[in-house]
Amino acid sequence: MLNAAGWGRLGAGTLLAGALVVAAAAPAAAQNPGPDLFVSFDREPVAEVDNSGVTLGMYVYNYGDAPASDVTIVVDATGVDDAVQLAEGYHPGCEITDRVVTCAYGALAAGLTDHIYPVRLASRAGATPGDAGTMTVTISSAEQDANPADNTTTFPVTVLASGPDLVALVDDINTEQDRVGPGDTAPLYAAVLNEGDSTADSYTIGLDLPTGVGFVDEYTDCDYISYWPNDPKTEGYAYGPSRVTCALTIPLAPGETLFLVDEQGESLFDLYFGNNLAGPDQTSGSFEARLVADDPAQAQARASTAGGKSINEALANAQAAAARSAGRSAASLLEEIDTEDNVDYFAVHTKPNTFDIAVTAEPVTGEPGETVDLTFTVVNNGPSDGSGPGVTVTAPSGTVLLPSDWCYTEGEPGTRLPESPALRCNFESIFPATASGGGQITHTLQLKIESTPGTDGTIVADSGGPSTESDPSNNTVAIVFTGAGDDPDDEPGGGGAGDGDELPITGASVGTVVGVGAVAVALGVALLLTVRRRATVTVSAPE
C-alpha cells in the first residue's frame, strides 16, 4: 500500500511520463507538415434533385499548416442512377467525361476554406422518386496530404417528386432563302413535352404573332386577343388577332410529346401574311405551354362547352394517327431541352415591302410679334407598316420654333432650346398603315414670328424599319403664311406658281402646288373666255 509520499512520487512520475509523450509527439507532426485537404457539401445530408435541377455547392478546406498546389477535385457520379442527369456547374476549369466531373482548382493556402459549385444535377423525365445512388468526391494536391484518410467522401442523391414540367417547342417558320410576304401562308409546327414525373391533365398553350401575321383558322375553344381595337378588317391586311390561348385537356404523361398537328400530320396553326408585313426583315413570335394555375375543372369546362371547330377534338383525333409520341421520339429530345423552358421563339423571314409616308400642314396666320400654331399631319398610306414616324420641321426665316413634347432641337439630340431654328420630332415606335384604323399622327408646334416670315420653311416626314419609301415626293410640305384676314388661295399669299414673293398653297406638297397652280391658270382663262362670250350675247339681245 502506497503512503502519501508514494502517491506524490507516482503523480510526479505520471506527469513526467505525460510530458515525455507530448514532447515526443510534437516532432512527429513537424516531420509531416503538409496540407490537409477536405471536402463537404452545402446541403447535407443528401442531394435532393428534381427535374428543375440543382447546382451542388461544396466547401473545400485546407486544415493543414502548409499550402496545397495543383488542387484537383473529382466528382464521380457513376454510382448515381441514370435517371439523374449530370452537368458542369459554375466553377471554371471543370470538365465532364463519362459521368465524372474533374475540376482543376489550383492553389489553396493553409487554413483557408473556399465555396465552389462544380456540378449540376437534374432528374430526367419519368424519374422514380426516392434513392438514386451515391456520388463520390475526392480532393488531392501535388503535395503529400497530412491526413489522406479524409480526402474522399460520399454523398447520397435522392430524386424528389416534382410534378409535371412542360417544355414548349416550336420551329422557325422559314429561312432567309425562303422568305414570306403579302398573300403567302405557311404552317407553324409546335409541340409540348412533359419532362416531369407526373401527368399533366390540364394546361394551356399560347401563341404570340408579330404584326402583319394572322391565324388562318380560329378555334372556338381558344381565346383570341387583338392589339389593334380599331382594325376595320381590311382585306389582305393582318392586324389581329395577334395572340391565342387554348386550354388543353388531353393528358400528357411523363416523357410524352404532344404535337400540334391534325390526323394527316398537318399543322393546326397555319399562318397568313398581310400586306402590312414589313420587310425584308427577320421578326419573331413566341409559343408557350403552362400548367393551369386555377382549378383544372374550369379549364375542362371551358374546353368542353365550346362549339364549332375545336382544337381539343382535332388533337384527340390526331392521337389515333400517332401524332402523339412517347418513348424514342421524346427521349431523343431530352438532352437538348432546358427543363425550365416554358417559352420558345420562332423566326419569320420576310420579303421586301414598301410604305408611302405623306405629310400635310395647315396654313399659318400671324403678324410679327405673335406666337401662332403650326399643325401638321403625317399618315402612312402603306401598304407596309413602318416605325416612328420622324418629322423635321425647319422654321421659315424670320421665325423660331418653341419647345414641344416629342421634339428636340435639330442637331442637339435630347436638348430643347428655348428657341430653335429647326426641331426633330420622333413619335410612336410603330407606325401602322391606315388600313389598321390608325396610321395617322397630328401634332401642333408653337411658331414665334419675329419679322416678316420667309418662304423657306418646310416639314419633312420619314419612317424607319426595313420597308422602303415608295413616293418621296409627298414626304415634304412647305410652311405657308397668310396675312391676317387673307385666304390662303388669294394673292399674294396663296399662289404657288407666281413670282418669288408669293407663297405655296398651304397643306400641299411642293410638287402638288405647281400642278394645282397650272390647273388654276388654265381654268381661269377658260372662265374669262366664257364670261366674255356671255357678255357679248347679253349686250346684243335687246337689239
Coordinates of C-alpha atoms in Angstrom, one line a residue:
M1 CA 0.0 0.0 0.0
L2 CA 1.4 3.4 -1.0
N3 CA 1.7 6.1 1.5
A4 CA 1.3 9.8 0.8
A5 CA 4.9 10.1 -0.2
G6 CA 4.4 7.2 -2.6
W7 CA 1.3 8.9 -4.1
G8 CA 3.4 12.0 -4.6
R9 CA 6.2 10.1 -6.3
L10 CA 3.7 8.3 -8.6
G11 CA 2.0 11.6 -9.5
A12 CA 5.2 13.2 -10.4
G13 CA 6.3 10.3 -12.4
T14 CA 3.0 10.1 -14.3
L15 CA 3.1 13.8 -15.1
L16 CA 6.7 13.4 -16.3
A17 CA 5.7 10.5 -18.5
G18 CA 2.9 12.5 -19.9
A19 CA 5.2 15.3 -20.7
L20 CA 7.5 13.0 -22.4
V21 CA 4.7 11.6 -24.5
V22 CA 3.6 15.1 -25.6
A23 CA 7.1 16.1 -26.3
A24 CA 7.7 13.0 -28.3
A25 CA 4.6 13.6 -30.4
A26 CA 5.5 17.2 -31.4
P27 CA 8.5 16.2 -33.6
A28 CA 6.4 13.6 -35.4
A29 CA 3.9 16.4 -36.5
A30 CA 6.8 18.6 -37.5
Q31 CA 8.2 15.8 -39.7
N32 CA 4.9 15.8 -41.9
P33 CA 3.7 19.5 -42.1
G34 CA 1.9 19.1 -45.4
P35 CA -1.6 20.3 -46.3
D36 CA -4.7 18.6 -45.0
L37 CA -7.5 18.8 -47.6
F38 CA -11.2 18.0 -47.1
V39 CA -14.5 18.5 -48.9
S40 CA -18.1 18.8 -47.6
F41 CA -21.4 19.8 -49.2
D42 CA -23.5 22.9 -48.5
R43 CA -26.8 20.9 -48.5
E44 CA -26.1 18.0 -46.1
P45 CA -27.0 15.2 -45.6
V46 CA -28.4 14.4 -49.0
A47 CA -28.6 16.0 -52.5
E48 CA -32.3 16.3 -53.3
V49 CA -32.9 16.6 -57.0
D50 CA -35.9 17.3 -59.1
N51 CA -36.4 18.0 -62.8
S52 CA -35.8 21.7 -62.4
G53 CA -32.3 20.9 -61.5
V54 CA -30.0 21.9 -58.6
T55 CA -26.4 23.2 -58.5
L56 CA -24.4 21.5 -55.7
G57 CA -22.2 23.7 -53.7
M58 CA -19.0 22.3 -52.0
Y59 CA -16.7 23.6 -49.3
V60 CA -13.1 23.0 -49.9
Y61 CA -10.8 23.1 -46.8
N62 CA -7.1 23.0 -46.1
Y63 CA -6.8 22.2 -42.4
G64 CA -3.0 21.7 -42.7
D65 CA -0.2 24.1 -41.9
A66 CA 1.2 24.2 -45.5
P67 CA -0.3 25.4 -48.7
A68 CA -1.6 23.0 -51.4
S69 CA -0.8 23.4 -55.1
D70 CA -2.4 21.9 -58.1
V71 CA -5.5 21.0 -56.2
T72 CA -7.9 18.7 -58.1
I73 CA -11.5 17.8 -57.3
V74 CA -13.1 14.8 -58.9
V75 CA -16.8 14.2 -58.6
D76 CA -17.6 10.6 -59.6
A77 CA -21.4 10.1 -60.3
T78 CA -21.1 6.6 -61.9
G79 CA -22.8 5.3 -58.8
V80 CA -25.8 7.6 -59.3
D81 CA -28.9 6.3 -61.2
D82 CA -29.0 7.3 -64.9
A83 CA -32.4 8.9 -64.1
V84 CA -30.3 11.8 -62.8
Q85 CA -28.5 13.9 -65.4
L86 CA -25.1 15.3 -64.6
A87 CA -23.7 18.6 -65.9
E88 CA -20.8 21.0 -65.2
G89 CA -21.6 23.7 -62.6
Y90 CA -20.3 27.3 -62.5
H91 CA -16.7 26.7 -61.4
P92 CA -14.1 27.4 -64.1
G93 CA -11.7 24.6 -65.1
C94 CA -14.2 21.7 -64.8
E95 CA -14.7 19.1 -67.4
I96 CA -17.1 16.2 -67.6
T97 CA -16.3 12.7 -69.0
D98 CA -18.5 9.6 -68.6
R99 CA -20.4 11.0 -65.6
V100 CA -17.2 12.1 -63.9
V101 CA -16.5 15.8 -63.3
T102 CA -12.9 16.8 -62.9
C103 CA -12.1 20.3 -61.7
A104 CA -8.6 21.9 -61.7
Y105 CA -8.9 24.2 -58.7
G106 CA -5.3 25.4 -58.3
A107 CA -3.7 26.6 -55.1
L108 CA -5.3 26.6 -51.6
A109 CA -3.4 28.3 -48.8
A110 CA -3.1 26.7 -45.3
G111 CA -6.1 27.4 -43.1
L112 CA -8.3 28.6 -45.9
T113 CA -11.8 27.4 -47.0
D114 CA -13.5 28.1 -50.3
H115 CA -17.1 27.6 -51.6
I116 CA -17.3 26.2 -55.2
Y117 CA -20.1 25.0 -57.5
P118 CA -18.6 22.2 -59.7
V119 CA -21.6 20.1 -60.6
R120 CA -25.3 20.4 -61.5
L121 CA -27.9 17.6 -61.2
A122 CA -31.4 17.2 -62.6
S123 CA -33.8 14.3 -62.7
R124 CA -34.9 13.1 -66.1
A125 CA -38.5 12.9 -67.3
G126 CA -40.2 10.0 -65.6
A127 CA -37.6 9.5 -62.9
T128 CA -38.9 7.5 -60.0
P129 CA -38.8 9.5 -56.7
G130 CA -36.5 8.1 -54.0
D131 CA -32.9 6.9 -53.5
A132 CA -30.8 7.5 -56.7
G133 CA -27.4 6.2 -55.5
T134 CA -24.3 7.9 -54.2
M135 CA -21.7 10.3 -55.5
T136 CA -18.0 10.1 -54.5
V137 CA -15.8 13.2 -54.2
T138 CA -12.0 13.1 -54.0
I139 CA -9.7 16.0 -53.4
S140 CA -5.9 15.9 -53.9
S141 CA -2.9 18.1 -54.5
A142 CA 0.7 17.9 -55.7
E143 CA 1.9 17.6 -52.0
Q144 CA 1.6 14.6 -49.7
D145 CA -1.5 15.1 -47.6
A146 CA -1.2 15.2 -43.9
N147 CA -4.4 13.2 -43.4
P148 CA -5.2 11.3 -46.7
A149 CA -8.0 9.3 -45.0
D150 CA -10.4 12.2 -45.2
N151 CA -9.6 13.2 -48.8
T152 CA -12.6 11.1 -50.1
T153 CA -16.2 11.5 -49.1
T154 CA -19.5 10.2 -50.4
F155 CA -22.8 12.0 -50.9
P156 CA -26.2 10.3 -51.4
V157 CA -28.6 11.6 -54.0
T158 CA -32.4 11.5 -53.8
V159 CA -34.9 12.2 -56.6
L160 CA -37.9 14.3 -55.5
A161 CA -41.4 14.2 -56.9
S162 CA -41.7 17.4 -58.9
G163 CA -45.0 17.1 -60.8
P164 CA -45.5 17.9 -64.5
D165 CA -42.9 20.0 -66.2
L166 CA -44.0 21.4 -69.6
V167 CA -41.5 22.4 -72.3
A168 CA -42.5 24.4 -75.3
L169 CA -41.0 23.5 -78.7
V170 CA -41.5 25.4 -82.0
D171 CA -39.8 25.5 -85.4
D172 CA -38.9 28.6 -87.3
I173 CA -41.5 29.5 -90.0
N174 CA -38.9 29.7 -92.8
T175 CA -35.3 30.6 -93.7
E176 CA -33.6 33.6 -95.3
Q177 CA -33.6 31.7 -98.6
D178 CA -37.4 31.0 -98.4
R179 CA -39.0 34.3 -97.3
V180 CA -42.7 35.1 -96.9
G181 CA -44.6 38.2 -97.8
P182 CA -48.1 39.6 -98.5
G183 CA -50.5 37.0 -99.6
D184 CA -48.4 34.0 -98.5
T185 CA -49.4 31.3 -96.0
A186 CA -47.2 28.9 -94.0
P187 CA -47.6 26.3 -91.3
L188 CA -46.4 26.7 -87.7
Y189 CA -45.1 23.4 -86.2
A190 CA -45.1 23.3 -82.4
A191 CA -45.2 20.7 -79.7
V192 CA -45.5 20.3 -75.9
L193 CA -43.1 18.0 -74.0
N194 CA -43.7 16.8 -70.4
E195 CA -40.3 16.4 -68.7
G196 CA -41.9 16.0 -65.3
D197 CA -42.5 12.9 -63.3
S198 CA -46.3 13.1 -63.2
T199 CA -49.1 13.5 -65.8
A200 CA -50.2 17.0 -66.9
D201 CA -54.0 16.7 -67.0
S202 CA -54.8 20.4 -67.8
Y203 CA -52.6 23.0 -69.3
T204 CA -52.7 25.9 -71.7
I205 CA -50.8 26.8 -74.9
G206 CA -50.3 30.3 -76.2
L207 CA -49.1 31.8 -79.5
D208 CA -48.0 35.4 -80.0
L209 CA -47.6 36.6 -83.6
P210 CA -45.7 39.7 -84.9
T211 CA -47.8 42.4 -86.6
G212 CA -48.5 41.5 -90.2
V213 CA -49.1 37.8 -89.4
G214 CA -52.5 36.3 -88.7
F215 CA -54.2 33.0 -88.0
V216 CA -55.8 31.2 -90.9
D217 CA -58.1 29.1 -88.6
E218 CA -59.7 30.1 -85.4
Y219 CA -60.9 27.5 -82.8
T220 CA -64.0 28.1 -80.6
D221 CA -62.3 26.6 -77.5
C222 CA -59.4 29.1 -77.7
D223 CA -59.3 32.8 -76.7
Y224 CA -58.1 35.4 -79.2
I225 CA -56.7 38.8 -78.4
S226 CA -56.2 41.7 -80.8
Y227 CA -53.9 44.6 -80.1
W228 CA -55.5 46.8 -82.8
P229 CA -59.0 47.6 -81.5
N230 CA -59.8 49.9 -84.4
D231 CA -58.8 47.4 -87.0
P232 CA -61.5 47.6 -89.8
K233 CA -60.5 44.2 -91.0
T234 CA -59.3 45.5 -94.4
E235 CA -59.0 42.6 -96.9
G236 CA -55.4 41.4 -97.3
Y237 CA -54.1 43.0 -94.1
A238 CA -53.2 41.3 -90.8
Y239 CA -53.8 43.4 -87.7
G240 CA -55.1 40.7 -85.3
P241 CA -55.9 38.8 -83.5
S242 CA -52.3 38.5 -82.6
R243 CA -52.5 36.2 -79.6
V244 CA -54.3 32.9 -79.0
T245 CA -54.6 30.9 -75.7
C246 CA -56.1 27.4 -75.7
A247 CA -56.9 25.3 -72.7
L248 CA -56.0 21.7 -73.5
T249 CA -57.4 18.7 -71.6
I250 CA -55.6 15.9 -73.3
P251 CA -53.5 14.1 -70.6
L252 CA -49.7 14.4 -71.2
A253 CA -47.8 11.7 -69.3
P254 CA -44.1 12.0 -68.3
G255 CA -41.8 11.7 -71.2
E256 CA -44.6 12.2 -73.8
T257 CA -44.8 14.9 -76.5
L258 CA -48.0 16.4 -77.9
F259 CA -47.5 17.6 -81.5
L260 CA -50.0 20.3 -82.6
V261 CA -51.0 18.6 -85.8
D262 CA -54.1 17.0 -87.3
E263 CA -54.8 13.4 -88.3
Q264 CA -52.8 14.0 -91.6
G265 CA -49.8 15.4 -89.7
E266 CA -50.6 19.0 -90.9
S267 CA -50.2 21.9 -88.6
L268 CA -53.2 23.1 -86.6
F269 CA -51.9 26.6 -86.8
D270 CA -51.5 27.8 -90.4
L271 CA -50.5 31.5 -90.6
Y272 CA -51.1 34.1 -93.3
F273 CA -49.0 37.1 -94.0
G274 CA -50.7 40.5 -94.7
N275 CA -49.9 43.4 -97.0
N276 CA -48.6 45.3 -94.0
L277 CA -45.8 42.9 -93.2
A278 CA -42.6 44.9 -93.1
G279 CA -39.5 43.6 -94.9
P280 CA -37.0 42.4 -95.7
D281 CA -36.6 41.5 -92.1
Q282 CA -36.3 38.8 -89.5
T283 CA -39.0 39.2 -87.0
S284 CA -40.2 36.7 -84.4
G285 CA -43.1 35.3 -82.4
S286 CA -43.4 33.0 -79.4
F287 CA -45.0 29.7 -78.3
E288 CA -45.6 28.8 -74.7
A289 CA -47.0 25.9 -72.6
R290 CA -48.0 26.3 -69.0
L291 CA -49.9 24.4 -66.3
V292 CA -53.3 25.8 -65.5
A293 CA -52.9 27.8 -62.3
D294 CA -56.5 27.7 -61.2
D295 CA -59.0 24.8 -60.8
P296 CA -58.3 22.3 -63.6
A297 CA -62.1 21.7 -63.8
Q298 CA -62.5 25.2 -65.1
A299 CA -60.3 24.5 -68.0
Q300 CA -62.1 21.3 -68.6
A301 CA -65.5 23.2 -68.7
R302 CA -64.0 25.9 -70.9
A303 CA -62.9 23.4 -73.4
S304 CA -65.9 21.0 -73.3
T305 CA -68.6 23.7 -73.6
A306 CA -67.2 25.3 -76.8
G307 CA -68.9 24.6 -80.0
G308 CA -67.8 24.6 -83.6
K309 CA -64.2 23.8 -84.6
S310 CA -62.3 22.6 -81.5
I311 CA -58.6 22.2 -81.1
N312 CA -59.1 19.6 -78.4
E313 CA -61.1 17.5 -80.8
A314 CA -58.5 17.9 -83.5
L315 CA -55.8 16.8 -81.2
A316 CA -57.8 13.8 -79.9
N317 CA -58.4 12.7 -83.4
A318 CA -54.7 13.1 -84.2
Q319 CA -53.8 10.7 -81.3
A320 CA -55.2 7.8 -83.3
A321 CA -52.9 8.7 -86.1
A322 CA -49.8 8.5 -83.8
A323 CA -49.3 12.3 -83.7
R324 CA -48.9 12.0 -80.0
S325 CA -45.5 10.4 -79.4
A326 CA -43.7 8.8 -76.4
G327 CA -40.6 6.7 -76.0
R328 CA -37.9 7.0 -78.6
S329 CA -39.1 10.3 -80.2
A330 CA -39.5 12.1 -76.9
A331 CA -36.3 10.6 -75.4
S332 CA -34.3 11.9 -78.4
L333 CA -35.2 15.5 -77.4
L334 CA -34.3 15.2 -73.7
E335 CA -30.7 16.0 -73.9
E336 CA -31.3 19.2 -75.9
I337 CA -34.1 20.8 -73.9
D338 CA -33.9 23.3 -71.0
T339 CA -36.2 21.8 -68.3
E340 CA -37.1 25.3 -67.2
D341 CA -38.2 26.5 -70.6
N342 CA -41.9 27.1 -70.9
V343 CA -41.5 29.5 -73.8
D344 CA -39.8 29.0 -77.2
Y345 CA -39.4 31.5 -80.1
F346 CA -39.8 31.2 -83.8
A347 CA -38.3 33.3 -86.6
V348 CA -40.1 34.8 -89.6
H349 CA -38.0 35.9 -92.5
T350 CA -40.0 38.4 -94.6
K351 CA -39.9 39.7 -98.2
P352 CA -39.2 43.3 -99.2
N353 CA -42.1 45.7 -98.9
T354 CA -42.9 49.5 -99.2
F355 CA -44.8 52.2 -97.5
D356 CA -45.9 55.7 -98.5
I357 CA -45.4 58.4 -95.9
A358 CA -47.2 61.7 -96.6
V359 CA -47.3 65.0 -94.7
T360 CA -49.6 68.0 -94.9
A361 CA -49.8 71.2 -92.9
E362 CA -52.5 73.7 -92.1
P363 CA -52.0 77.4 -93.1
V364 CA -50.4 79.7 -90.6
T365 CA -51.8 83.2 -90.0
G366 CA -50.0 85.8 -87.9
E367 CA -48.0 89.0 -87.7
P368 CA -44.5 89.8 -86.3
G369 CA -44.5 89.7 -82.5
E370 CA -47.2 86.9 -82.4
T371 CA -46.8 83.2 -81.5
V372 CA -49.0 81.0 -83.6
D373 CA -49.9 77.4 -84.0
L374 CA -48.3 75.2 -86.7
T375 CA -50.2 72.0 -87.1
F376 CA -49.1 69.1 -89.4
T377 CA -50.4 65.6 -90.1
V378 CA -48.4 62.6 -91.1
V379 CA -50.0 59.5 -92.5
N380 CA -48.8 56.1 -93.6
N381 CA -50.6 55.1 -96.7
G382 CA -49.0 51.7 -96.6
P383 CA -49.2 49.0 -97.6
S384 CA -46.3 48.2 -95.2
D385 CA -46.2 49.2 -91.5
G386 CA -43.3 51.4 -90.6
S387 CA -41.8 52.8 -87.4
G388 CA -41.7 56.3 -86.0
P389 CA -42.6 58.5 -87.8
G390 CA -39.9 61.1 -87.6
V391 CA -40.5 64.7 -88.6
T392 CA -38.0 67.5 -89.2
V393 CA -39.6 71.0 -89.0
T394 CA -37.5 73.9 -90.3
A395 CA -38.9 77.3 -89.3
P396 CA -39.2 80.0 -92.1
S397 CA -36.7 82.8 -91.9
G398 CA -38.0 85.5 -89.5
T399 CA -39.5 82.8 -87.2
V400 CA -38.3 80.4 -84.5
L401 CA -39.8 77.2 -83.1
L402 CA -40.6 76.9 -79.3
P403 CA -40.1 73.7 -77.3
S404 CA -42.6 70.9 -77.7
D405 CA -43.3 67.4 -76.5
W406 CA -41.7 64.6 -78.6
C407 CA -39.4 67.1 -80.2
Y408 CA -35.8 68.3 -79.6
T409 CA -33.6 70.9 -81.2
E410 CA -32.3 69.6 -84.5
G411 CA -28.7 68.8 -84.2
E412 CA -28.9 68.6 -80.4
P413 CA -30.4 65.2 -79.6
G414 CA -32.3 65.2 -76.3
T415 CA -32.0 69.0 -75.9
R416 CA -34.8 71.5 -76.1
L417 CA -33.6 75.0 -76.5
P418 CA -35.9 77.9 -75.7
E419 CA -35.9 78.9 -79.4
S420 CA -34.9 76.6 -82.2
P421 CA -34.4 77.2 -86.0
A422 CA -35.5 73.6 -86.5
L423 CA -37.0 70.7 -84.5
R424 CA -36.7 67.0 -84.9
C425 CA -39.8 65.2 -83.6
N426 CA -39.9 61.4 -83.0
F427 CA -43.2 59.7 -82.3
E428 CA -44.6 56.2 -81.7
S429 CA -42.3 53.2 -82.2
I430 CA -44.8 51.5 -84.5
F431 CA -46.4 53.4 -87.4
P432 CA -49.0 51.1 -89.0
A433 CA -50.7 51.7 -92.3
T434 CA -54.0 53.5 -92.4
A435 CA -55.6 50.1 -93.1
S436 CA -55.2 49.4 -89.4
G437 CA -57.7 52.1 -88.5
G438 CA -54.7 54.2 -87.3
G439 CA -51.6 55.2 -89.2
Q440 CA -52.1 59.0 -88.7
I441 CA -50.4 61.4 -86.3
T442 CA -51.3 65.1 -85.9
H443 CA -49.1 67.4 -83.9
T444 CA -49.1 71.2 -83.2
L445 CA -46.0 73.3 -82.6
Q446 CA -45.6 76.9 -81.5
L447 CA -44.1 79.2 -84.0
K448 CA -42.8 82.6 -82.8
I449 CA -42.9 85.3 -85.6
E450 CA -40.0 87.8 -85.1
S451 CA -40.1 89.5 -88.5
T452 CA -41.8 89.1 -91.9
P453 CA -41.7 85.3 -92.5
G454 CA -39.8 83.9 -95.4
T455 CA -40.9 81.2 -97.8
D456 CA -38.2 78.7 -96.8
G457 CA -40.0 76.8 -94.0
T458 CA -40.5 73.1 -94.6
I459 CA -41.8 70.0 -92.8
V460 CA -40.2 66.7 -93.8
A461 CA -41.6 63.3 -92.6
D462 CA -39.9 59.9 -92.7
S463 CA -40.4 56.4 -91.3
G464 CA -38.0 53.7 -90.2
G465 CA -38.0 50.0 -90.4
P466 CA -36.9 47.5 -93.1
S467 CA -39.5 48.6 -95.7
T468 CA -38.7 51.4 -98.1
E469 CA -40.5 54.6 -99.2
S470 CA -42.4 54.3 -102.4
D471 CA -43.2 58.0 -103.0
P472 CA -40.7 60.5 -101.6
S473 CA -42.5 63.4 -103.4
N474 CA -45.1 63.7 -100.6
N475 CA -42.6 63.5 -97.7
T476 CA -42.1 67.3 -97.7
V477 CA -44.6 70.2 -97.3
A478 CA -43.9 73.9 -97.3
I479 CA -44.9 76.0 -94.3
V480 CA -47.4 78.6 -95.7
F481 CA -48.1 82.0 -94.1
T482 CA -51.2 84.1 -95.0
G483 CA -51.7 87.7 -93.9
A484 CA -54.2 88.4 -91.2
G485 CA -57.7 88.0 -92.8
D486 CA -56.3 86.7 -96.1
D487 CA -57.5 83.5 -97.7
P488 CA -54.5 81.2 -98.4
D489 CA -55.7 80.9 -102.0
D490 CA -55.8 84.7 -102.5
E491 CA -52.9 86.8 -103.9
P492 CA -50.3 87.4 -102.9
G493 CA -50.1 84.6 -100.2
G494 CA -51.6 81.6 -101.9
G495 CA -50.3 81.2 -105.4
G496 CA -47.6 78.5 -105.8
A497 CA -46.6 79.4 -109.4
G498 CA -46.1 83.2 -109.1
D499 CA -43.0 85.3 -108.6
G500 CA -40.6 84.9 -105.7
D501 CA -42.8 86.9 -103.3
E502 CA -45.7 84.5 -103.5
L503 CA -46.0 81.5 -101.1
P504 CA -47.1 78.0 -102.0
I505 CA -50.5 76.7 -101.3
T506 CA -51.0 75.5 -97.7
G507 CA -51.1 71.9 -96.9
A508 CA -49.9 70.5 -100.2
S509 CA -46.5 69.2 -101.2
V510 CA -44.4 71.4 -103.3
G511 CA -44.8 69.3 -106.4
T512 CA -48.6 69.2 -106.0
V513 CA -48.7 73.0 -105.6
V514 CA -47.2 73.6 -109.1
G515 CA -49.7 71.2 -110.7
V516 CA -52.7 72.8 -108.9
G517 CA -51.4 76.3 -109.9
A518 CA -51.2 75.3 -113.6
V519 CA -54.7 73.8 -113.5
A520 CA -56.0 77.0 -111.9
V521 CA -54.4 79.2 -114.6
A522 CA -56.0 77.1 -117.4
L523 CA -59.3 77.2 -115.6
G524 CA -59.2 80.9 -115.2
V525 CA -58.5 81.5 -118.9
A526 CA -61.5 79.3 -119.8
L527 CA -63.8 81.1 -117.4
L528 CA -62.6 84.5 -118.7
L529 CA -63.4 83.5 -122.3
T530 CA -66.8 82.1 -121.2
V531 CA -67.7 85.4 -119.4
R532 CA -66.7 87.5 -122.4
R533 CA -68.8 85.4 -124.7
R534 CA -71.8 85.5 -122.5
A535 CA -71.4 89.3 -122.1
T536 CA -71.4 89.7 -125.9
V537 CA -74.7 87.8 -126.2
T538 CA -76.3 89.7 -123.4
V539 CA -75.4 93.1 -124.9
S540 CA -76.7 92.2 -128.4
A541 CA -80.0 90.7 -127.2
P542 CA -82.0 94.0 -126.8
E543 CA -81.2 94.9 -130.4

